[in-house]
Amino acid sequence: MNQQHDPRQNHLLAALTDEEYERLAPNLERVNLTLGESLAESGQAMRYVYFPTDSIVSLLCVMEDGDSTEIAVVGPEGIVGISLFMGGETTPSRAIVQSGGTAYRLKGHLLKDEFYRAGPMQRLMLRYTQALLTQMAQTAICNRHHSLDEQLCRWLLLSLDRLPTNELLMTQELIANMLGVRREGVTESAGKLQKDGLIAYHRGRITILNRAGLEERVCECYETVKQEYDRLLPYTHSGKAFLRD
Amino acid sequence: MNQQHDPRQNHLLAALTDEEYERLAPNLERVNLTLGESLAESGQAMRYVYFPTDSIVSLLCVMEDGDSTEIAVVGPEGIVGISLFMGGETTPSRAIVQSGGTAYRLKGHLLKDEFYRAGPMQRLMLRYTQALLTQMAQTAICNRHHSLDEQLCRWLLLSLDRLPTNELLMTQELIANMLGVRREGVTESAGKLQKDGLIAYHRGRITILNRAGLEERVCECYETVKQEYDRLLPYTHSGKAFLRD
DNA sequence: TTGCTTCTGTGCGCTAGCGTACAGAGCATG
DNA sequence: CATGCTCTGTACGCTAGCGCACAGAAGCAA
C-alpha cells in the first residue's frame, strides 16, 4: 500500500542495483515539495540532491535583471543537483518546484561517495546528465527558431510526461516565466489551444483534453528530447508506463 | 622549439597528472583540422575524441529543415566528444571546425578506459562537462533575451578567447549559421561594430581592433560563462595567458 | 581581359512578440 | 456583502528580425 510513497517511483533510484540502493535507502529522506519552493539558488552550494517521485522541478537560468528562462525540467525520471557529482558544487542556475508533490532527498556527500565508487550508478548518472544536456541544447535551438505556440505545446507535453495526471497547477504568468516570454503571449497561445479543445484551463489549473492534438502542433524539439531520454535511459521508462505498474 | 606542436597546449591534457598523460601520449595523433570539416554528425557514433590546440570547434544543434544553431564552442581549453565517456556514444549535435588548426585525437575506447579508472582525469573531464553545460544554458537564455548586436559580441569574444591571434577567418554567412540568424542581420550588426572601429573585416577575415570595446557592448552571458570556466578549470587558464607561456 | 563565384551592402514589406494599459471575472477574507 | 487580490482577456503602437530581391565589390580562373 505504500506504493504511493516508494522512493523507487523515481526512475533513477529504481534503476540502481539492489546493492547500491540498499546503501542509499537508509539515508533517503522523504520531503514534500511545494509549488514555487526553491531547491537551489544560483551560485550557492547544494546540501542535498533530490529525487522527485511525483513532483516536477524546473531548472532556470536567471539574469541580472531578474528575467529567467527554463533550461530543463526534471521529474520522476531524474535527479536535481547533478553539479554535486559533476564537481562544481554550485550551478549558475536555479531549481524551482514547478509541480508540488513528493521527492526523496539525500545528503550531497553521500551521493558523491556512491558516485565515486565508479560502479553502475555512476554510469547511470552520467547517462542521465547526457540526456539533460540534450534537453538544454534543444531548448536553446527552440528558443531561437520556433514560435511561442509550438514552444507552449512542447512545455505542456514535457510536463505531462512527468506527471501522473492530466492536470497542471500552473498560472499563465508562471508559464511565461518558464518560457521567458510575456504573460500576454501565453494567454494568446493558450487561448488558441483552448478554443480548439486541446486543453481547458481556469485560474491556475490546466487540464489536457487531447494529448494527440498537442503532439500535432508541437515542434520537433519535443520528440528529439524524448527519444534521447528513451535511448539513454531505456529501463527507466521515461513515459508514464512506469508509474502505472 | 616544438612548443608549436605540443599536445599539452590543450589545457585539459596539460592538467592531467604526468602518469595519466604518459599513458595517453603514445596514442595521441596529431591532425590538421580545416575550416568546415565535420568531426561528428548527429546520431553517429564517434570513433575519436579531439583535443584542439590552436583550432576551434563549434557544437551545433541541427533541425530537420537544416537550420542550425551553435550551442557551444570548444577550443584549446576543451575536448570534443564528451558523449563518449558520458555514455551515450552518440550525440544529437554536430561538431564543425570553426577555425582551422591543429588538434590531437585519441581513439574513443582509450579515452573511456582512462576515464573509468576514476582518477583525477575523470574529475577533470566532469568539471569540463559542467562548464560546457553552463555555456549551453547561457546560450539558451541569450537566444531568448538578447539582441543580435549583443550576441555577435559574445560570439566574437568567445572565439577570441580560444584563438592565439586577433584574426578570425569566418564569413558573415557562417557566423549567421552559428547564431541561427539571417546573414543580413549579421552584416548589419557587424557593420555597426566596424563603423565604430571595434573590428575590421573583409571577405571572410575579421580583425578585432578593440577588445575592450566589445566587452562594453556584450551581454552578461559572456562574463557568466567565462567566470564559470575559470572557476571550474582554474589551472587550465581559460584565457590566452596559457598560450603565451 | 573577360567571365564566374563569393562575399558584403542595402532596401522594403511583413510578422511575431514586446511593452503598456486597462477591464472583467473568480475567489478569499473580513 | 463589500473589498481586495489574483488570474485572464484584449487592444494598440512599436521594434527586431525575417524573407526576399538585387547590386556592387573583391577575388579567382582562363
Short mmCIF file of N, CA and C in Angstrom, two decimals, chain A residues 46-137:
data_model
loop_
_atom_site.label_atom_id
_atom_site.label_comp_id
_atom_site.label_asym_id
_atom_site.label_seq_id
_atom_site.Cartn_x
_atom_site.Cartn_y
_atom_site.Cartn_z
N MET A 46 24.85 23.28 -2.89
CA MET A 46 23.67 22.48 -2.55
C MET A 46 24.04 21.50 -1.46
N ARG A 47 23.18 21.37 -0.48
CA ARG A 47 23.45 20.40 0.58
C ARG A 47 22.85 19.04 0.25
N TYR A 48 21.79 19.07 -0.53
CA TYR A 48 21.09 17.83 -0.85
C TYR A 48 20.92 17.66 -2.36
N VAL A 49 20.75 16.43 -2.77
CA VAL A 49 20.19 16.19 -4.10
C VAL A 49 18.78 15.67 -3.90
N TYR A 50 17.96 15.87 -4.91
CA TYR A 50 16.55 15.49 -4.81
C TYR A 50 16.16 14.52 -5.91
N PHE A 51 15.45 13.48 -5.52
CA PHE A 51 14.88 12.54 -6.48
C PHE A 51 13.36 12.70 -6.45
N PRO A 52 12.78 13.42 -7.40
CA PRO A 52 11.33 13.57 -7.41
C PRO A 52 10.64 12.23 -7.67
N THR A 53 9.50 12.04 -7.05
CA THR A 53 8.71 10.85 -7.39
C THR A 53 7.42 11.27 -8.11
N ASP A 54 6.71 12.21 -7.53
CA ASP A 54 5.55 12.70 -8.27
C ASP A 54 5.53 14.23 -8.34
N SER A 55 6.70 14.82 -8.31
CA SER A 55 6.79 16.28 -8.42
C SER A 55 7.65 16.63 -9.64
N ILE A 56 7.63 17.90 -10.00
CA ILE A 56 8.44 18.37 -11.12
C ILE A 56 9.24 19.60 -10.70
N VAL A 57 10.47 19.63 -11.10
CA VAL A 57 11.33 20.76 -10.76
C VAL A 57 11.88 21.38 -12.05
N SER A 58 11.84 22.71 -12.09
CA SER A 58 12.38 23.42 -13.25
C SER A 58 13.77 23.94 -12.97
N LEU A 59 14.65 23.76 -13.93
CA LEU A 59 15.96 24.39 -13.82
C LEU A 59 15.93 25.68 -14.62
N LEU A 60 16.18 26.78 -13.95
CA LEU A 60 16.08 28.08 -14.58
C LEU A 60 17.42 28.76 -14.64
N CYS A 61 17.63 29.47 -15.70
CA CYS A 61 18.81 30.30 -15.83
C CYS A 61 18.33 31.73 -15.58
N VAL A 62 18.96 32.40 -14.64
CA VAL A 62 18.48 33.71 -14.24
C VAL A 62 19.48 34.78 -14.65
N MET A 63 18.97 35.93 -15.07
CA MET A 63 19.87 37.02 -15.44
C MET A 63 19.85 38.11 -14.39
N GLU A 64 20.78 39.03 -14.57
CA GLU A 64 20.91 40.11 -13.60
C GLU A 64 19.60 40.87 -13.39
N ASP A 65 18.90 41.12 -14.48
CA ASP A 65 17.68 41.91 -14.35
C ASP A 65 16.50 41.09 -13.83
N GLY A 66 16.75 39.84 -13.47
CA GLY A 66 15.69 39.03 -12.90
C GLY A 66 14.94 38.18 -13.91
N ASP A 67 15.06 38.52 -15.17
CA ASP A 67 14.43 37.70 -16.21
C ASP A 67 15.02 36.29 -16.15
N SER A 68 14.17 35.32 -16.45
CA SER A 68 14.67 33.96 -16.40
C SER A 68 14.12 33.13 -17.55
N THR A 69 14.71 32.01 -17.75
CA THR A 69 14.25 31.06 -18.75
C THR A 69 14.52 29.66 -18.24
N GLU A 70 13.57 28.80 -18.45
CA GLU A 70 13.75 27.41 -18.07
C GLU A 70 14.70 26.76 -19.06
N ILE A 71 15.69 26.06 -18.55
CA ILE A 71 16.60 25.38 -19.46
C ILE A 71 16.37 23.88 -19.47
N ALA A 72 15.71 23.39 -18.45
CA ALA A 72 15.41 21.97 -18.42
C ALA A 72 14.39 21.69 -17.32
N VAL A 73 13.77 20.55 -17.40
CA VAL A 73 12.77 20.19 -16.42
C VAL A 73 13.08 18.78 -15.92
N VAL A 74 12.91 18.57 -14.63
CA VAL A 74 13.26 17.29 -14.02
C VAL A 74 12.05 16.74 -13.27
N GLY A 75 11.69 15.52 -13.57
CA GLY A 75 10.58 14.87 -12.87
C GLY A 75 11.04 13.54 -12.31
N PRO A 76 10.13 12.61 -12.20
CA PRO A 76 10.44 11.30 -11.62
C PRO A 76 11.51 10.54 -12.40
N GLU A 77 11.84 11.00 -13.59
CA GLU A 77 12.86 10.30 -14.36
C GLU A 77 14.26 10.75 -13.99
N GLY A 78 14.38 11.76 -13.11
CA GLY A 78 15.70 12.35 -12.93
C GLY A 78 16.10 12.71 -11.51
N ILE A 79 17.08 13.55 -11.44
CA ILE A 79 17.64 13.99 -10.17
C ILE A 79 17.98 15.48 -10.27
N VAL A 80 17.76 16.18 -9.17
CA VAL A 80 18.12 17.60 -9.12
C VAL A 80 19.40 17.72 -8.32
N GLY A 81 20.42 18.31 -8.94
CA GLY A 81 21.67 18.51 -8.22
C GLY A 81 22.87 17.82 -8.84
N ILE A 82 22.84 17.64 -10.14
CA ILE A 82 23.95 16.94 -10.78
C ILE A 82 25.28 17.65 -10.58
N SER A 83 25.23 18.96 -10.33
CA SER A 83 26.50 19.67 -10.19
C SER A 83 27.30 19.13 -9.02
N LEU A 84 26.62 18.47 -8.09
CA LEU A 84 27.34 17.91 -6.95
C LEU A 84 28.35 16.86 -7.38
N PHE A 85 27.93 15.95 -8.23
CA PHE A 85 28.91 14.95 -8.64
C PHE A 85 29.71 15.37 -9.86
N MET A 86 29.20 16.37 -10.58
CA MET A 86 29.97 16.86 -11.71
C MET A 86 31.19 17.65 -11.24
N GLY A 87 31.16 18.08 -10.01
CA GLY A 87 32.36 18.65 -9.45
C GLY A 87 32.30 20.14 -9.19
N GLY A 88 31.26 20.78 -9.65
CA GLY A 88 31.22 22.23 -9.47
C GLY A 88 30.73 22.66 -8.11
N GLU A 89 30.01 21.76 -7.43
CA GLU A 89 29.35 22.10 -6.16
C GLU A 89 28.19 23.07 -6.38
N THR A 90 28.44 24.16 -7.06
CA THR A 90 27.35 25.10 -7.32
C THR A 90 27.00 25.08 -8.80
N THR A 91 25.83 25.63 -9.12
CA THR A 91 25.49 25.89 -10.52
C THR A 91 25.09 27.34 -10.64
N PRO A 92 25.17 27.87 -11.83
CA PRO A 92 24.67 29.23 -12.00
C PRO A 92 23.15 29.23 -12.26
N SER A 93 22.49 28.10 -12.08
CA SER A 93 21.05 28.07 -12.34
C SER A 93 20.25 27.83 -11.06
N ARG A 94 18.98 28.14 -11.14
CA ARG A 94 18.09 27.93 -10.00
C ARG A 94 17.23 26.70 -10.24
N ALA A 95 16.83 26.08 -9.16
CA ALA A 95 15.91 24.95 -9.26
C ALA A 95 14.65 25.28 -8.49
N ILE A 96 13.52 25.35 -9.20
CA ILE A 96 12.26 25.76 -8.61
C ILE A 96 11.21 24.68 -8.79
N VAL A 97 10.45 24.42 -7.76
CA VAL A 97 9.41 23.40 -7.87
C VAL A 97 8.29 23.91 -8.77
N GLN A 98 8.02 23.13 -9.81
CA GLN A 98 7.04 23.56 -10.79
C GLN A 98 5.70 22.85 -10.57
N SER A 99 5.79 21.71 -9.96
CA SER A 99 4.57 21.00 -9.64
C SER A 99 4.80 20.31 -8.30
N GLY A 100 4.02 20.70 -7.32
CA GLY A 100 4.21 20.20 -5.96
C GLY A 100 4.03 18.70 -5.87
N GLY A 101 4.63 18.11 -4.84
CA GLY A 101 4.49 16.67 -4.65
C GLY A 101 5.61 16.16 -3.77
N THR A 102 5.94 14.91 -3.98
CA THR A 102 6.91 14.25 -3.12
C THR A 102 8.25 14.08 -3.83
N ALA A 103 9.30 14.14 -3.03
CA ALA A 103 10.63 13.81 -3.53
C ALA A 103 11.41 13.18 -2.39
N TYR A 104 12.49 12.53 -2.71
CA TYR A 104 13.37 11.99 -1.68
C TYR A 104 14.70 12.70 -1.80
N ARG A 105 15.19 13.15 -0.68
CA ARG A 105 16.46 13.85 -0.76
C ARG A 105 17.56 13.07 -0.06
N LEU A 106 18.77 13.40 -0.43
CA LEU A 106 19.92 12.66 0.05
C LEU A 106 21.03 13.68 0.27
N LYS A 107 21.77 13.52 1.36
CA LYS A 107 22.86 14.46 1.61
C LYS A 107 23.88 14.37 0.47
N GLY A 108 24.32 15.52 0.04
CA GLY A 108 25.19 15.59 -1.12
C GLY A 108 26.41 14.68 -1.02
N HIS A 109 27.06 14.65 0.15
CA HIS A 109 28.30 13.88 0.21
C HIS A 109 28.04 12.38 0.10
N LEU A 110 26.84 11.95 0.50
CA LEU A 110 26.52 10.53 0.37
C LEU A 110 26.36 10.15 -1.10
N LEU A 111 25.76 11.05 -1.85
CA LEU A 111 25.62 10.79 -3.28
C LEU A 111 27.00 10.74 -3.92
N LYS A 112 27.84 11.68 -3.54
CA LYS A 112 29.18 11.72 -4.13
C LYS A 112 29.97 10.46 -3.80
N ASP A 113 29.83 9.99 -2.56
CA ASP A 113 30.53 8.76 -2.18
C ASP A 113 30.14 7.61 -3.10
N GLU A 114 28.83 7.48 -3.28
CA GLU A 114 28.35 6.39 -4.12
C GLU A 114 28.83 6.58 -5.56
N PHE A 115 28.75 7.82 -6.02
CA PHE A 115 29.15 8.11 -7.39
C PHE A 115 30.61 7.73 -7.62
N TYR A 116 31.45 8.03 -6.68
CA TYR A 116 32.87 7.80 -6.88
C TYR A 116 33.32 6.37 -6.56
N ARG A 117 32.36 5.50 -6.28
CA ARG A 117 32.66 4.08 -6.31
C ARG A 117 32.84 3.64 -7.76
N ALA A 118 32.40 4.50 -8.66
CA ALA A 118 32.59 4.24 -10.10
C ALA A 118 31.94 2.94 -10.54
N GLY A 119 30.79 2.65 -9.98
CA GLY A 119 30.05 1.45 -10.37
C GLY A 119 28.94 1.79 -11.35
N PRO A 120 27.96 0.91 -11.46
CA PRO A 120 26.85 1.12 -12.39
C PRO A 120 26.12 2.43 -12.13
N MET A 121 26.03 2.81 -10.86
CA MET A 121 25.33 4.04 -10.54
C MET A 121 26.01 5.25 -11.19
N GLN A 122 27.31 5.22 -11.25
CA GLN A 122 28.00 6.33 -11.88
C GLN A 122 27.61 6.43 -13.35
N ARG A 123 27.60 5.30 -14.00
CA ARG A 123 27.26 5.31 -15.43
C ARG A 123 25.83 5.78 -15.63
N LEU A 124 24.97 5.37 -14.75
CA LEU A 124 23.57 5.79 -14.84
C LEU A 124 23.46 7.31 -14.72
N MET A 125 24.14 7.86 -13.74
CA MET A 125 24.08 9.30 -13.52
C MET A 125 24.66 10.06 -14.72
N LEU A 126 25.69 9.52 -15.29
CA LEU A 126 26.30 10.18 -16.44
C LEU A 126 25.38 10.12 -17.65
N ARG A 127 24.75 8.99 -17.83
CA ARG A 127 23.81 8.92 -18.95
C ARG A 127 22.66 9.90 -18.73
N TYR A 128 22.21 9.99 -17.49
CA TYR A 128 21.15 10.96 -17.22
C TYR A 128 21.61 12.38 -17.53
N THR A 129 22.82 12.69 -17.12
CA THR A 129 23.36 14.02 -17.38
C THR A 129 23.42 14.31 -18.87
N GLN A 130 23.79 13.30 -19.62
CA GLN A 130 23.83 13.43 -21.07
C GLN A 130 22.44 13.74 -21.64
N ALA A 131 21.43 13.09 -21.10
CA ALA A 131 20.06 13.35 -21.55
C ALA A 131 19.66 14.78 -21.21
N LEU A 132 20.04 15.22 -20.03
CA LEU A 132 19.74 16.58 -19.60
C LEU A 132 20.41 17.58 -20.53
N LEU A 133 21.62 17.26 -20.90
CA LEU A 133 22.37 18.09 -21.83
C LEU A 133 21.62 18.26 -23.15
N THR A 134 21.08 17.19 -23.62
CA THR A 134 20.30 17.24 -24.86
C THR A 134 19.08 18.13 -24.68
N GLN A 135 18.44 17.99 -23.56
CA GLN A 135 17.27 18.83 -23.32
C GLN A 135 17.65 20.30 -23.36
N MET A 136 18.78 20.63 -22.77
CA MET A 136 19.22 22.02 -22.75
C MET A 136 19.56 22.53 -24.14
N ALA A 137 20.25 21.70 -24.89
CA ALA A 137 20.62 22.11 -26.25
C ALA A 137 19.38 22.34 -27.09
#
